[in-house]
Short mmCIF file of C-alpha atoms in Angstrom, two decimals:
data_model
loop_
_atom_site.label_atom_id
_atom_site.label_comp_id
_atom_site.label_asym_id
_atom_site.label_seq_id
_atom_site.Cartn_x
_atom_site.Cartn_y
_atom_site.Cartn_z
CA UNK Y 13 -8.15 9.90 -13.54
CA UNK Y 14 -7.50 9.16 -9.68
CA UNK Y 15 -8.73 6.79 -7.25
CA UNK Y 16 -9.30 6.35 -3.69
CA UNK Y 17 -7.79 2.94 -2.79
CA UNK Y 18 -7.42 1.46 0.87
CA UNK Y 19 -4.06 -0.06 1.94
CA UNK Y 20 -2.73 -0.92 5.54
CA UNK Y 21 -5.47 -0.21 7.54
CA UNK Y 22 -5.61 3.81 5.75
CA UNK Y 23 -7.06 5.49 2.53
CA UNK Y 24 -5.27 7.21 0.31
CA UNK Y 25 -6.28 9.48 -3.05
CA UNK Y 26 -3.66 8.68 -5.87
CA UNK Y 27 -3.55 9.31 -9.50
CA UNK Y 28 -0.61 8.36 -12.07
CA UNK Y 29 2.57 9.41 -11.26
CA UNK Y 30 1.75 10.56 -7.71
CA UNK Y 31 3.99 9.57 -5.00
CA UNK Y 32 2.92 7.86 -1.83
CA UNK Y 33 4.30 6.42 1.38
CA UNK Y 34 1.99 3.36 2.63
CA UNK Y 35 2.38 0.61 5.48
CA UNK Y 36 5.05 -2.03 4.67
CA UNK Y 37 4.06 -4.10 1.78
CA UNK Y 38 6.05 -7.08 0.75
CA UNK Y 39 8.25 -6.91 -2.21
CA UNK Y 40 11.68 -4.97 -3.22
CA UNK Y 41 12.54 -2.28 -5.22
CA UNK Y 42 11.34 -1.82 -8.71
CA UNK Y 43 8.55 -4.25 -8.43
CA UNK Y 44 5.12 -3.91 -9.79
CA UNK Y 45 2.34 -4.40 -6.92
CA UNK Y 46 -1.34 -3.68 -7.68
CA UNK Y 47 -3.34 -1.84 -5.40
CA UNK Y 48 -7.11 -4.02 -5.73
CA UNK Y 49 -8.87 -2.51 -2.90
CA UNK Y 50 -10.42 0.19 -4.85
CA UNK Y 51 -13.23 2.70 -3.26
CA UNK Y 52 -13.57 5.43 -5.10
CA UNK Y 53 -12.54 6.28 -8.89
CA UNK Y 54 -13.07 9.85 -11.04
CA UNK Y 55 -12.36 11.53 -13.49
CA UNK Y 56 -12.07 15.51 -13.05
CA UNK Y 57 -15.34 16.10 -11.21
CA UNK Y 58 -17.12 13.19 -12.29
CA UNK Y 59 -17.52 9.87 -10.40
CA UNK Y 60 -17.36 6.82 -11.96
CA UNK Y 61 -17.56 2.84 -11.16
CA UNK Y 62 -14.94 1.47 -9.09
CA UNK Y 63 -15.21 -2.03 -10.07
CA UNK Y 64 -13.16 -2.99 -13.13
CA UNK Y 65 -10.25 -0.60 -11.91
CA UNK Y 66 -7.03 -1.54 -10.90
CA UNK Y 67 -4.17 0.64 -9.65
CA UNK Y 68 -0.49 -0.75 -10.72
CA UNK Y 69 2.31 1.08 -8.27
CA UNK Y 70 6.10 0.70 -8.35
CA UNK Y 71 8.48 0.35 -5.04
CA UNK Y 72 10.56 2.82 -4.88
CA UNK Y 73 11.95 2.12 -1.51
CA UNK Y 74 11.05 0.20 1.78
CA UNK Y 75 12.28 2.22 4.61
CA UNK Y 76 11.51 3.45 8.49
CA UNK Y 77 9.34 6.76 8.86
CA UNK Y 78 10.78 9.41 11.81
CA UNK Y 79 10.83 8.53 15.31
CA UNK Y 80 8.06 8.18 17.55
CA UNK Y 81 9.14 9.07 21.18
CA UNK Y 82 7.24 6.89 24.06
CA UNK Y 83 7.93 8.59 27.41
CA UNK Y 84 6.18 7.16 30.54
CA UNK Y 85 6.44 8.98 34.27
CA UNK Y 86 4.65 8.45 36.92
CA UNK Y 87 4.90 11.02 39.57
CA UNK Y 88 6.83 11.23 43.00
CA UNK Y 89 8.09 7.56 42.45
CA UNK Y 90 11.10 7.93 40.30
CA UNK Y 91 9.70 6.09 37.72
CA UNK Y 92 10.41 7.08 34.11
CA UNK Y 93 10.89 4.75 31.09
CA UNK Y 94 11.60 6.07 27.26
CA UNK Y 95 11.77 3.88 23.98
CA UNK Y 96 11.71 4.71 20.87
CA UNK Y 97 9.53 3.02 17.87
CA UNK Y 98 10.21 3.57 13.70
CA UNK Y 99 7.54 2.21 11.83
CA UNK Y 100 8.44 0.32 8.54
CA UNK Y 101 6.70 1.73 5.61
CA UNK Y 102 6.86 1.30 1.51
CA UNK Y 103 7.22 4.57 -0.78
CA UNK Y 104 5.52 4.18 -3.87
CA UNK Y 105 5.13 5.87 -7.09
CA UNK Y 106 1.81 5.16 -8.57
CA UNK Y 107 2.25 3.85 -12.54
CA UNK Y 108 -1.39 3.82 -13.90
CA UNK Y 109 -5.08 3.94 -12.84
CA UNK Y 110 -7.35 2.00 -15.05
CA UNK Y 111 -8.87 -0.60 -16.22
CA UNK Y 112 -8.03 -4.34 -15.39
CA UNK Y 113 -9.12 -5.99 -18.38
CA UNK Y 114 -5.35 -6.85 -19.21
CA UNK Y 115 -4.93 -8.62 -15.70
CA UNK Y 116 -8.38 -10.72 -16.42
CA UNK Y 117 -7.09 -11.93 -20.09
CA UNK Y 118 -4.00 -13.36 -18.66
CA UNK Y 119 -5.55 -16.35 -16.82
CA UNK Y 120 -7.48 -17.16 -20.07
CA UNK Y 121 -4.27 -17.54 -22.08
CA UNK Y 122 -2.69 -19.39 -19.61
CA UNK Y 123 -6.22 -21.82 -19.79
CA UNK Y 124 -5.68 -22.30 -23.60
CA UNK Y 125 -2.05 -23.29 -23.78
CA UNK Y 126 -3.04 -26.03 -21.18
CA UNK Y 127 -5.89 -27.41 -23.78
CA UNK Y 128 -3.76 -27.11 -26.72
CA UNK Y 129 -0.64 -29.40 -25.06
CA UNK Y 130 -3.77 -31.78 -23.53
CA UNK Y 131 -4.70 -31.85 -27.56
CA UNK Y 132 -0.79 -32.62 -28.38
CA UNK Y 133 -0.53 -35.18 -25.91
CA UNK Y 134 -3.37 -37.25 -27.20
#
């Protein structure tokens, strides 16, 4: 199954255990982040409803991408300036592409061990 998902600004096509370098997203390595802005999911050739799916990635790294060289000149007045810019970016390896159910349920347990220490309480 893959998925076209949309982070920092760019879209990118993943599937499980692709590998990916995105803009810098917040976390360290070896967390879990989920990827929720989902376009676009398949399977094979088929299309199929983006709604319920979620894509879970690990971070492998957060690191700079290569060097982007800014050179400006302006002509017969010995003006020149050069500076350099390394954009921070997150490599990712892409874990699963599914189904959220699992993400939903959690919220309802959480819920229900509220109402059962309300119920002790009383």
């Amino acid at each position: 199954m893959f998925a076209v998902v949309r982070t920092g600004g760019k879209q990118y096509r993943v599937a499980a255990g692709d590998k990916i370098a995105v803009e810098k997203l917040a976390g360290e390595a070896g967390e879990t982040v989920t990827l929720g802005d989902v376009l676009l999911a398949g399977d094979g050739g088929e299309i199929k409803d983006a709604k319920g799916v979620v894509v879970s990635a690990e971070i492998i790294a957060q690191a700079k991408s290569e060097k982007v060289i800014v050179f400006k000149k302006r002509r017969r007045h010995n003006y020149r300036r050069r500076n350099g810019h390394r954009q921070q970016m997150t490599l990712l390896r892409i874990l699963s592409v599914g189904a959220g159910e699992a993400k939903k349920a959690a919220p309802k347990k959480a819920a229900a061990k509220k109402a059962d220490a309300a119920e002790a309480a009383e």
